[in-house]
Amino acid sequence: MPSLFCLPFMAPVFCLLLAFFMIASGNAQGPPSPGYSPSSRISSVTFNQGFRNLWGPQHQRVDQGSLTIWLDKTSGSGFKSLEPYQSGYFGAAMKLQPGYTAGVITSLYLSNNEDHPGNHDEIDIEFLGTTPDKPYTLQTNVYIRGTGDGNLIGREMKFHLWFDPTKDYHNYAILWTPSEIIFLVDDVPIRRYTRKSDATFPTRPMWVYGSVWDASSWATENGRYKADYSYQPFVGRYTNFKISGCTANSPASCRPPSASPSGSGSLSRQQVSAMNWVQRNYLVYDYCHDPKRDHTQTPES
């Protein structure tokens, strides 16, 4: 704390509180600008232009191209893209349920589980429900050829956010290219997963999904807090859908959108700086640094 603010007449406790406020307010300003907005190059689509209901149709409402889905004790709901993709930018603006949401997952993700059950690939953005005194956790994850076969190998990185995701819509996106996967929040890269080998990178076509469902067994503090249906319904809101990429039937010459302003290559130096800021301040779990994990199963870490 600079001595400028701790003047002689100020109580030490006041100085400490002032220092805490300044640190907190500094973080609350959000990350440095990434200098580029990949989403600005991609046109929005309505829900019906890009997706269809997959399950729980009675818990889904479409209004002027936006989507509301909800979970209660009878069912949740999920949706699926009209086409599978082999690369691309996939995003939506989402607004989360406030209050008690423990055990509930609200998600946007890529998967080919329906095509390869028990041996599928997946790229996840999942909001892990929480109790009112704690922030939401945004979990990013990558699976390669394996869930449902008893050998679940996740590559989880978990974040808190520099804003309250229940107050307003924010944009969340996955950019999947042949060389890397980038997770973005309001166009700020928060995670980059690079292709180091075919064995550690998803290469088969995937569909785009979203859902709200009960994951009480693990979602909140490893299952410590369960879904409590006295707080139902648990609502997920989606709008400003963006899908742009190479479908499973696109020619080999097709190229997905770029993450960087140069139009080729990976993130710019400014984007990396913003990502590093997020990871310094808001990363709460990284599978690469978990001493309980068997890292021979994730050789890229």
JSON list of N, CA and C in Angstrom, two decimals, residues 229-295:
[
{"chain": "A", "resi": 229, "resn": "TYR", "atom": "N", "xyz": [-34.43, -28.92, -5.29]},
{"chain": "A", "resi": 229, "resn": "TYR", "atom": "CA", "xyz": [-35.53, -28.54, -6.17]},
{"chain": "A", "resi": 229, "resn": "TYR", "atom": "C", "xyz": [-36.56, -27.63, -5.50]},
{"chain": "A", "resi": 230, "resn": "SER", "atom": "N", "xyz": [-36.32, -27.27, -4.26]},
{"chain": "A", "resi": 230, "resn": "SER", "atom": "CA", "xyz": [-37.16, -26.21, -3.69]},
{"chain": "A", "resi": 230, "resn": "SER", "atom": "C", "xyz": [-36.83, -24.86, -4.33]},
{"chain": "A", "resi": 231, "resn": "TYR", "atom": "N", "xyz": [-35.69, -24.81, -5.05]},
{"chain": "A", "resi": 231, "resn": "TYR", "atom": "CA", "xyz": [-35.30, -23.58, -5.76]},
{"chain": "A", "resi": 231, "resn": "TYR", "atom": "C", "xyz": [-35.62, -23.64, -7.26]},
{"chain": "A", "resi": 232, "resn": "GLN", "atom": "N", "xyz": [-36.30, -24.69, -7.70]},
{"chain": "A", "resi": 232, "resn": "GLN", "atom": "CA", "xyz": [-36.58, -24.83, -9.12]},
{"chain": "A", "resi": 232, "resn": "GLN", "atom": "C", "xyz": [-37.56, -23.74, -9.60]},
{"chain": "A", "resi": 233, "resn": "PRO", "atom": "N", "xyz": [-37.56, -23.45, -10.92]},
{"chain": "A", "resi": 233, "resn": "PRO", "atom": "CA", "xyz": [-36.74, -24.04, -11.97]},
{"chain": "A", "resi": 233, "resn": "PRO", "atom": "C", "xyz": [-35.36, -23.40, -12.04]},
{"chain": "A", "resi": 234, "resn": "PHE", "atom": "N", "xyz": [-34.41, -24.14, -12.56]},
{"chain": "A", "resi": 234, "resn": "PHE", "atom": "CA", "xyz": [-33.05, -23.64, -12.81]},
{"chain": "A", "resi": 234, "resn": "PHE", "atom": "C", "xyz": [-32.97, -23.29, -14.29]},
{"chain": "A", "resi": 235, "resn": "VAL", "atom": "N", "xyz": [-32.75, -22.03, -14.58]},
{"chain": "A", "resi": 235, "resn": "VAL", "atom": "CA", "xyz": [-32.95, -21.51, -15.93]},
{"chain": "A", "resi": 235, "resn": "VAL", "atom": "C", "xyz": [-31.61, -21.14, -16.57]},
{"chain": "A", "resi": 236, "resn": "GLY", "atom": "N", "xyz": [-31.45, -21.52, -17.83]},
{"chain": "A", "resi": 236, "resn": "GLY", "atom": "CA", "xyz": [-30.32, -21.07, -18.64]},
{"chain": "A", "resi": 236, "resn": "GLY", "atom": "C", "xyz": [-30.84, -20.27, -19.82]},
{"chain": "A", "resi": 237, "resn": "ARG", "atom": "N", "xyz": [-30.25, -19.11, -20.06]},
{"chain": "A", "resi": 237, "resn": "ARG", "atom": "CA", "xyz": [-30.70, -18.25, -21.16]},
{"chain": "A", "resi": 237, "resn": "ARG", "atom": "C", "xyz": [-29.57, -18.08, -22.17]},
{"chain": "A", "resi": 238, "resn": "TYR", "atom": "N", "xyz": [-29.91, -18.19, -23.46]},
{"chain": "A", "resi": 238, "resn": "TYR", "atom": "CA", "xyz": [-28.94, -18.11, -24.54]},
{"chain": "A", "resi": 238, "resn": "TYR", "atom": "C", "xyz": [-29.46, -17.16, -25.63]},
{"chain": "A", "resi": 239, "resn": "THR", "atom": "N", "xyz": [-28.58, -16.37, -26.16]},
{"chain": "A", "resi": 239, "resn": "THR", "atom": "CA", "xyz": [-28.92, -15.52, -27.30]},
{"chain": "A", "resi": 239, "resn": "THR", "atom": "C", "xyz": [-27.64, -15.23, -28.08]},
{"chain": "A", "resi": 240, "resn": "ASN", "atom": "N", "xyz": [-27.77, -14.50, -29.17]},
{"chain": "A", "resi": 240, "resn": "ASN", "atom": "CA", "xyz": [-26.60, -14.10, -29.98]},
{"chain": "A", "resi": 240, "resn": "ASN", "atom": "C", "xyz": [-25.73, -15.30, -30.34]},
{"chain": "A", "resi": 241, "resn": "PHE", "atom": "N", "xyz": [-26.38, -16.33, -30.89]},
{"chain": "A", "resi": 241, "resn": "PHE", "atom": "CA", "xyz": [-25.65, -17.54, -31.30]},
{"chain": "A", "resi": 241, "resn": "PHE", "atom": "C", "xyz": [-24.73, -17.22, -32.48]},
{"chain": "A", "resi": 242, "resn": "LYS", "atom": "N", "xyz": [-23.55, -17.81, -32.45]},
{"chain": "A", "resi": 242, "resn": "LYS", "atom": "CA", "xyz": [-22.59, -17.64, -33.56]},
{"chain": "A", "resi": 242, "resn": "LYS", "atom": "C", "xyz": [-21.98, -18.99, -33.90]},
{"chain": "A", "resi": 243, "resn": "ILE", "atom": "N", "xyz": [-22.13, -19.39, -35.15]},
{"chain": "A", "resi": 243, "resn": "ILE", "atom": "CA", "xyz": [-21.52, -20.62, -35.65]},
{"chain": "A", "resi": 243, "resn": "ILE", "atom": "C", "xyz": [-20.87, -20.29, -36.99]},
{"chain": "A", "resi": 244, "resn": "SER", "atom": "N", "xyz": [-19.59, -20.53, -37.10]},
{"chain": "A", "resi": 244, "resn": "SER", "atom": "CA", "xyz": [-18.90, -20.30, -38.36]},
{"chain": "A", "resi": 244, "resn": "SER", "atom": "C", "xyz": [-17.73, -21.25, -38.44]},
{"chain": "A", "resi": 245, "resn": "GLY", "atom": "N", "xyz": [-17.71, -22.10, -39.47]},
{"chain": "A", "resi": 245, "resn": "GLY", "atom": "CA", "xyz": [-16.61, -23.04, -39.57]},
{"chain": "A", "resi": 245, "resn": "GLY", "atom": "C", "xyz": [-16.79, -23.99, -40.72]},
{"chain": "A", "resi": 246, "resn": "CYS", "atom": "N", "xyz": [-16.09, -25.07, -40.63]},
{"chain": "A", "resi": 246, "resn": "CYS", "atom": "CA", "xyz": [-16.07, -26.09, -41.66]},
{"chain": "A", "resi": 246, "resn": "CYS", "atom": "C", "xyz": [-16.94, -27.26, -41.21]},
{"chain": "A", "resi": 247, "resn": "THR", "atom": "N", "xyz": [-17.98, -27.54, -41.95]},
{"chain": "A", "resi": 247, "resn": "THR", "atom": "CA", "xyz": [-18.84, -28.66, -41.61]},
{"chain": "A", "resi": 247, "resn": "THR", "atom": "C", "xyz": [-18.12, -29.97, -41.94]},
{"chain": "A", "resi": 248, "resn": "ALA", "atom": "N", "xyz": [-18.72, -31.06, -41.51]},
{"chain": "A", "resi": 248, "resn": "ALA", "atom": "CA", "xyz": [-18.13, -32.36, -41.78]},
{"chain": "A", "resi": 248, "resn": "ALA", "atom": "C", "xyz": [-18.02, -32.63, -43.28]},
{"chain": "A", "resi": 249, "resn": "ASN", "atom": "N", "xyz": [-18.85, -31.95, -44.07]},
{"chain": "A", "resi": 249, "resn": "ASN", "atom": "CA", "xyz": [-18.85, -32.17, -45.52]},
{"chain": "A", "resi": 249, "resn": "ASN", "atom": "C", "xyz": [-18.10, -31.09, -46.29]},
{"chain": "A", "resi": 250, "resn": "SER", "atom": "N", "xyz": [-17.46, -30.16, -45.60]},
{"chain": "A", "resi": 250, "resn": "SER", "atom": "CA", "xyz": [-16.72, -29.10, -46.28]},
{"chain": "A", "resi": 250, "resn": "SER", "atom": "C", "xyz": [-15.49, -29.67, -46.99]},
{"chain": "A", "resi": 251, "resn": "PRO", "atom": "N", "xyz": [-15.06, -29.02, -48.06]},
{"chain": "A", "resi": 251, "resn": "PRO", "atom": "CA", "xyz": [-13.86, -29.49, -48.75]},
{"chain": "A", "resi": 251, "resn": "PRO", "atom": "C", "xyz": [-12.61, -29.32, -47.89]},
{"chain": "A", "resi": 252, "resn": "ALA", "atom": "N", "xyz": [-11.56, -30.03, -48.25]},
{"chain": "A", "resi": 252, "resn": "ALA", "atom": "CA", "xyz": [-10.32, -29.98, -47.48]},
{"chain": "A", "resi": 252, "resn": "ALA", "atom": "C", "xyz": [-9.72, -28.58, -47.47]},
{"chain": "A", "resi": 253, "resn": "SER", "atom": "N", "xyz": [-10.08, -27.76, -48.44]},
{"chain": "A", "resi": 253, "resn": "SER", "atom": "CA", "xyz": [-9.55, -26.40, -48.52]},
{"chain": "A", "resi": 253, "resn": "SER", "atom": "C", "xyz": [-10.19, -25.45, -47.52]},
{"chain": "A", "resi": 254, "resn": "CYS", "atom": "N", "xyz": [-11.28, -25.89, -46.84]},
{"chain": "A", "resi": 254, "resn": "CYS", "atom": "CA", "xyz": [-11.98, -25.02, -45.89]},
{"chain": "A", "resi": 254, "resn": "CYS", "atom": "C", "xyz": [-11.09, -24.68, -44.71]},
{"chain": "A", "resi": 255, "resn": "ARG", "atom": "N", "xyz": [-11.13, -23.41, -44.31]},
{"chain": "A", "resi": 255, "resn": "ARG", "atom": "CA", "xyz": [-10.36, -22.95, -43.16]},
{"chain": "A", "resi": 255, "resn": "ARG", "atom": "C", "xyz": [-11.30, -22.29, -42.15]},
{"chain": "A", "resi": 256, "resn": "PRO", "atom": "N", "xyz": [-11.16, -22.60, -40.86]},
{"chain": "A", "resi": 256, "resn": "PRO", "atom": "CA", "xyz": [-12.03, -21.99, -39.85]},
{"chain": "A", "resi": 256, "resn": "PRO", "atom": "C", "xyz": [-11.63, -20.54, -39.61]},
{"chain": "A", "resi": 257, "resn": "PRO", "atom": "N", "xyz": [-12.45, -19.78, -38.90]},
{"chain": "A", "resi": 257, "resn": "PRO", "atom": "CA", "xyz": [-12.09, -18.41, -38.54]},
{"chain": "A", "resi": 257, "resn": "PRO", "atom": "C", "xyz": [-10.79, -18.38, -37.74]},
{"chain": "A", "resi": 258, "resn": "SER", "atom": "N", "xyz": [-10.12, -17.25, -37.78]},
{"chain": "A", "resi": 258, "resn": "SER", "atom": "CA", "xyz": [-8.87, -17.08, -37.05]},
{"chain": "A", "resi": 258, "resn": "SER", "atom": "C", "xyz": [-9.12, -16.43, -35.70]},
{"chain": "A", "resi": 259, "resn": "ALA", "atom": "N", "xyz": [-8.31, -16.80, -34.72]},
{"chain": "A", "resi": 259, "resn": "ALA", "atom": "CA", "xyz": [-8.40, -16.17, -33.41]},
{"chain": "A", "resi": 259, "resn": "ALA", "atom": "C", "xyz": [-7.70, -14.83, -33.37]},
{"chain": "A", "resi": 260, "resn": "SER", "atom": "N", "xyz": [-6.78, -14.61, -34.30]},
{"chain": "A", "resi": 260, "resn": "SER", "atom": "CA", "xyz": [-5.92, -13.43, -34.21]},
{"chain": "A", "resi": 260, "resn": "SER", "atom": "C", "xyz": [-6.22, -12.43, -35.31]},
{"chain": "A", "resi": 261, "resn": "PRO", "atom": "N", "xyz": [-5.84, -11.18, -35.11]},
{"chain": "A", "resi": 261, "resn": "PRO", "atom": "CA", "xyz": [-6.09, -10.14, -36.12]},
{"chain": "A", "resi": 261, "resn": "PRO", "atom": "C", "xyz": [-5.31, -10.36, -37.40]},
{"chain": "A", "resi": 262, "resn": "SER", "atom": "N", "xyz": [-4.23, -11.13, -37.34]},
{"chain": "A", "resi": 262, "resn": "SER", "atom": "CA", "xyz": [-3.44, -11.36, -38.54]},
{"chain": "A", "resi": 262, "resn": "SER", "atom": "C", "xyz": [-4.15, -12.27, -39.53]},
{"chain": "A", "resi": 263, "resn": "GLY", "atom": "N", "xyz": [-5.16, -13.01, -39.06]},
{"chain": "A", "resi": 263, "resn": "GLY", "atom": "CA", "xyz": [-5.88, -13.91, -39.93]},
{"chain": "A", "resi": 263, "resn": "GLY", "atom": "C", "xyz": [-5.22, -15.27, -40.07]},
{"chain": "A", "resi": 264, "resn": "SER", "atom": "N", "xyz": [-4.06, -15.43, -39.50]},
{"chain": "A", "resi": 264, "resn": "SER", "atom": "CA", "xyz": [-3.39, -16.72, -39.52]},
{"chain": "A", "resi": 264, "resn": "SER", "atom": "C", "xyz": [-2.55, -16.85, -38.25]},
{"chain": "A", "resi": 265, "resn": "GLY", "atom": "N", "xyz": [-2.18, -18.05, -37.93]},
{"chain": "A", "resi": 265, "resn": "GLY", "atom": "CA", "xyz": [-1.40, -18.24, -36.72]},
{"chain": "A", "resi": 265, "resn": "GLY", "atom": "C", "xyz": [-2.26, -18.22, -35.48]},
{"chain": "A", "resi": 266, "resn": "SER", "atom": "N", "xyz": [-1.61, -18.11, -34.34]},
{"chain": "A", "resi": 266, "resn": "SER", "atom": "CA", "xyz": [-2.31, -18.18, -33.08]},
{"chain": "A", "resi": 266, "resn": "SER", "atom": "C", "xyz": [-2.56, -16.78, -32.53]},
{"chain": "A", "resi": 267, "resn": "LEU", "atom": "N", "xyz": [-2.60, -16.68, -31.20]},
{"chain": "A", "resi": 267, "resn": "LEU", "atom": "CA", "xyz": [-2.96, -15.43, -30.56]},
{"chain": "A", "resi": 267, "resn": "LEU", "atom": "C", "xyz": [-1.87, -14.37, -30.72]},
{"chain": "A", "resi": 268, "resn": "SER", "atom": "N", "xyz": [-2.31, -13.13, -30.76]},
{"chain": "A", "resi": 268, "resn": "SER", "atom": "CA", "xyz": [-1.35, -12.02, -30.78]},
{"chain": "A", "resi": 268, "resn": "SER", "atom": "C", "xyz": [-0.73, -11.84, -29.41]},
{"chain": "A", "resi": 269, "resn": "ARG", "atom": "N", "xyz": [0.32, -11.06, -29.33]},
{"chain": "A", "resi": 269, "resn": "ARG", "atom": "CA", "xyz": [0.97, -10.79, -28.05]},
{"chain": "A", "resi": 269, "resn": "ARG", "atom": "C", "xyz": [-0.01, -10.13, -27.09]},
{"chain": "A", "resi": 270, "resn": "GLN", "atom": "N", "xyz": [-0.86, -9.24, -27.59]},
{"chain": "A", "resi": 270, "resn": "GLN", "atom": "CA", "xyz": [-1.84, -8.56, -26.74]},
{"chain": "A", "resi": 270, "resn": "GLN", "atom": "C", "xyz": [-2.88, -9.55, -26.22]},
{"chain": "A", "resi": 271, "resn": "GLN", "atom": "N", "xyz": [-3.31, -10.47, -27.06]},
{"chain": "A", "resi": 271, "resn": "GLN", "atom": "CA", "xyz": [-4.26, -11.49, -26.63]},
{"chain": "A", "resi": 271, "resn": "GLN", "atom": "C", "xyz": [-3.64, -12.41, -25.58]},
{"chain": "A", "resi": 272, "resn": "VAL", "atom": "N", "xyz": [-2.39, -12.78, -25.76]},
{"chain": "A", "resi": 272, "resn": "VAL", "atom": "CA", "xyz": [-1.70, -13.62, -24.78]},
{"chain": "A", "resi": 272, "resn": "VAL", "atom": "C", "xyz": [-1.58, -12.90, -23.45]},
{"chain": "A", "resi": 273, "resn": "SER", "atom": "N", "xyz": [-1.31, -11.60, -23.50]},
{"chain": "A", "resi": 273, "resn": "SER", "atom": "CA", "xyz": [-1.22, -10.81, -22.27]},
{"chain": "A", "resi": 273, "resn": "SER", "atom": "C", "xyz": [-2.54, -10.82, -21.52]},
{"chain": "A", "resi": 274, "resn": "ALA", "atom": "N", "xyz": [-3.65, -10.67, -22.24]},
{"chain": "A", "resi": 274, "resn": "ALA", "atom": "CA", "xyz": [-4.97, -10.71, -21.60]},
{"chain": "A", "resi": 274, "resn": "ALA", "atom": "C", "xyz": [-5.25, -12.09, -21.01]},
{"chain": "A", "resi": 275, "resn": "MET", "atom": "N", "xyz": [-4.91, -13.14, -21.74]},
{"chain": "A", "resi": 275, "resn": "MET", "atom": "CA", "xyz": [-5.11, -14.50, -21.25]},
{"chain": "A", "resi": 275, "resn": "MET", "atom": "C", "xyz": [-4.28, -14.76, -20.00]},
{"chain": "A", "resi": 276, "resn": "ASN", "atom": "N", "xyz": [-3.04, -14.31, -20.00]},
{"chain": "A", "resi": 276, "resn": "ASN", "atom": "CA", "xyz": [-2.19, -14.50, -18.83]},
{"chain": "A", "resi": 276, "resn": "ASN", "atom": "C", "xyz": [-2.74, -13.77, -17.61]},
{"chain": "A", "resi": 277, "resn": "TRP", "atom": "N", "xyz": [-3.33, -12.59, -17.83]},
{"chain": "A", "resi": 277, "resn": "TRP", "atom": "CA", "xyz": [-3.95, -11.85, -16.72]},
{"chain": "A", "resi": 277, "resn": "TRP", "atom": "C", "xyz": [-5.09, -12.65, -16.11]},
{"chain": "A", "resi": 278, "resn": "VAL", "atom": "N", "xyz": [-5.94, -13.21, -16.98]},
{"chain": "A", "resi": 278, "resn": "VAL", "atom": "CA", "xyz": [-7.06, -14.02, -16.48]},
{"chain": "A", "resi": 278, "resn": "VAL", "atom": "C", "xyz": [-6.54, -15.21, -15.69]},
{"chain": "A", "resi": 279, "resn": "GLN", "atom": "N", "xyz": [-5.55, -15.88, -16.20]},
{"chain": "A", "resi": 279, "resn": "GLN", "atom": "CA", "xyz": [-5.06, -17.07, -15.52]},
{"chain": "A", "resi": 279, "resn": "GLN", "atom": "C", "xyz": [-4.34, -16.74, -14.22]},
{"chain": "A", "resi": 280, "resn": "ARG", "atom": "N", "xyz": [-3.68, -15.60, -14.16]},
{"chain": "A", "resi": 280, "resn": "ARG", "atom": "CA", "xyz": [-3.05, -15.19, -12.90]},
{"chain": "A", "resi": 280, "resn": "ARG", "atom": "C", "xyz": [-4.09, -14.88, -11.83]},
{"chain": "A", "resi": 281, "resn": "ASN", "atom": "N", "xyz": [-5.20, -14.26, -12.22]},
{"chain": "A", "resi": 281, "resn": "ASN", "atom": "CA", "xyz": [-6.17, -13.74, -11.26]},
{"chain": "A", "resi": 281, "resn": "ASN", "atom": "C", "xyz": [-7.38, -14.63, -11.01]},
{"chain": "A", "resi": 282, "resn": "TYR", "atom": "N", "xyz": [-7.75, -15.48, -11.97]},
{"chain": "A", "resi": 282, "resn": "TYR", "atom": "CA", "xyz": [-9.03, -16.17, -11.86]},
{"chain": "A", "resi": 282, "resn": "TYR", "atom": "C", "xyz": [-8.98, -17.67, -12.13]},
{"chain": "A", "resi": 283, "resn": "LEU", "atom": "N", "xyz": [-7.85, -18.21, -12.48]},
{"chain": "A", "resi": 283, "resn": "LEU", "atom": "CA", "xyz": [-7.73, -19.66, -12.63]},
{"chain": "A", "resi": 283, "resn": "LEU", "atom": "C", "xyz": [-7.74, -20.31, -11.25]},
{"chain": "A", "resi": 284, "resn": "VAL", "atom": "N", "xyz": [-8.64, -21.27, -11.04]},
{"chain": "A", "resi": 284, "resn": "VAL", "atom": "CA", "xyz": [-8.76, -21.92, -9.73]},
{"chain": "A", "resi": 284, "resn": "VAL", "atom": "C", "xyz": [-8.41, -23.40, -9.76]},
{"chain": "A", "resi": 285, "resn": "TYR", "atom": "N", "xyz": [-8.27, -23.99, -10.96]},
{"chain": "A", "resi": 285, "resn": "TYR", "atom": "CA", "xyz": [-7.84, -25.39, -11.06]},
{"chain": "A", "resi": 285, "resn": "TYR", "atom": "C", "xyz": [-7.23, -25.63, -12.43]},
{"chain": "A", "resi": 286, "resn": "ASP", "atom": "N", "xyz": [-6.12, -26.35, -12.45]},
{"chain": "A", "resi": 286, "resn": "ASP", "atom": "CA", "xyz": [-5.44, -26.72, -13.70]},
{"chain": "A", "resi": 286, "resn": "ASP", "atom": "C", "xyz": [-5.00, -28.16, -13.57]},
{"chain": "A", "resi": 287, "resn": "TYR", "atom": "N", "xyz": [-5.54, -29.02, -14.42]},
{"chain": "A", "resi": 287, "resn": "TYR", "atom": "CA", "xyz": [-5.21, -30.45, -14.34]},
{"chain": "A", "resi": 287, "resn": "TYR", "atom": "C", "xyz": [-3.71, -30.71, -14.47]},
{"chain": "A", "resi": 288, "resn": "CYS", "atom": "N", "xyz": [-3.02, -29.83, -15.18]},
{"chain": "A", "resi": 288, "resn": "CYS", "atom": "CA", "xyz": [-1.58, -30.03, -15.37]},
{"chain": "A", "resi": 288, "resn": "CYS", "atom": "C", "xyz": [-0.79, -29.90, -14.07]},
{"chain": "A", "resi": 289, "resn": "HIS", "atom": "N", "xyz": [-1.38, -29.20, -13.08]},
{"chain": "A", "resi": 289, "resn": "HIS", "atom": "CA", "xyz": [-0.67, -28.95, -11.83]},
{"chain": "A", "resi": 289, "resn": "HIS", "atom": "C", "xyz": [-1.33, -29.65, -10.64]},
{"chain": "A", "resi": 290, "resn": "ASP", "atom": "N", "xyz": [-2.15, -30.66, -10.94]},
{"chain": "A", "resi": 290, "resn": "ASP", "atom": "CA", "xyz": [-2.81, -31.41, -9.88]},
{"chain": "A", "resi": 290, "resn": "ASP", "atom": "C", "xyz": [-1.94, -32.60, -9.51]},
{"chain": "A", "resi": 291, "resn": "PRO", "atom": "N", "xyz": [-1.37, -32.61, -8.29]},
{"chain": "A", "resi": 291, "resn": "PRO", "atom": "CA", "xyz": [-0.47, -33.71, -7.90]},
{"chain": "A", "resi": 291, "resn": "PRO", "atom": "C", "xyz": [-1.18, -35.05, -7.76]},
{"chain": "A", "resi": 292, "resn": "LYS", "atom": "N", "xyz": [-2.52, -35.03, -7.70]},
{"chain": "A", "resi": 292, "resn": "LYS", "atom": "CA", "xyz": [-3.27, -36.27, -7.57]},
{"chain": "A", "resi": 292, "resn": "LYS", "atom": "C", "xyz": [-3.52, -36.96, -8.90]},
{"chain": "A", "resi": 293, "resn": "ARG", "atom": "N", "xyz": [-3.20, -36.27, -9.99]},
{"chain": "A", "resi": 293, "resn": "ARG", "atom": "CA", "xyz": [-3.47, -36.83, -11.31]},
{"chain": "A", "resi": 293, "resn": "ARG", "atom": "C", "xyz": [-2.30, -37.69, -11.79]},
{"chain": "A", "resi": 294, "resn": "ASP", "atom": "N", "xyz": [-2.62, -38.71, -12.59]},
{"chain": "A", "resi": 294, "resn": "ASP", "atom": "CA", "xyz": [-1.62, -39.51, -13.26]},
{"chain": "A", "resi": 294, "resn": "ASP", "atom": "C", "xyz": [-1.31, -38.83, -14.59]},
{"chain": "A", "resi": 295, "resn": "HIS", "atom": "N", "xyz": [-0.22, -38.10, -14.64]},
{"chain": "A", "resi": 295, "resn": "HIS", "atom": "CA", "xyz": [0.08, -37.27, -15.81]},
{"chain": "A", "resi": 295, "resn": "HIS", "atom": "C", "xyz": [0.59, -38.07, -16.99]}
]
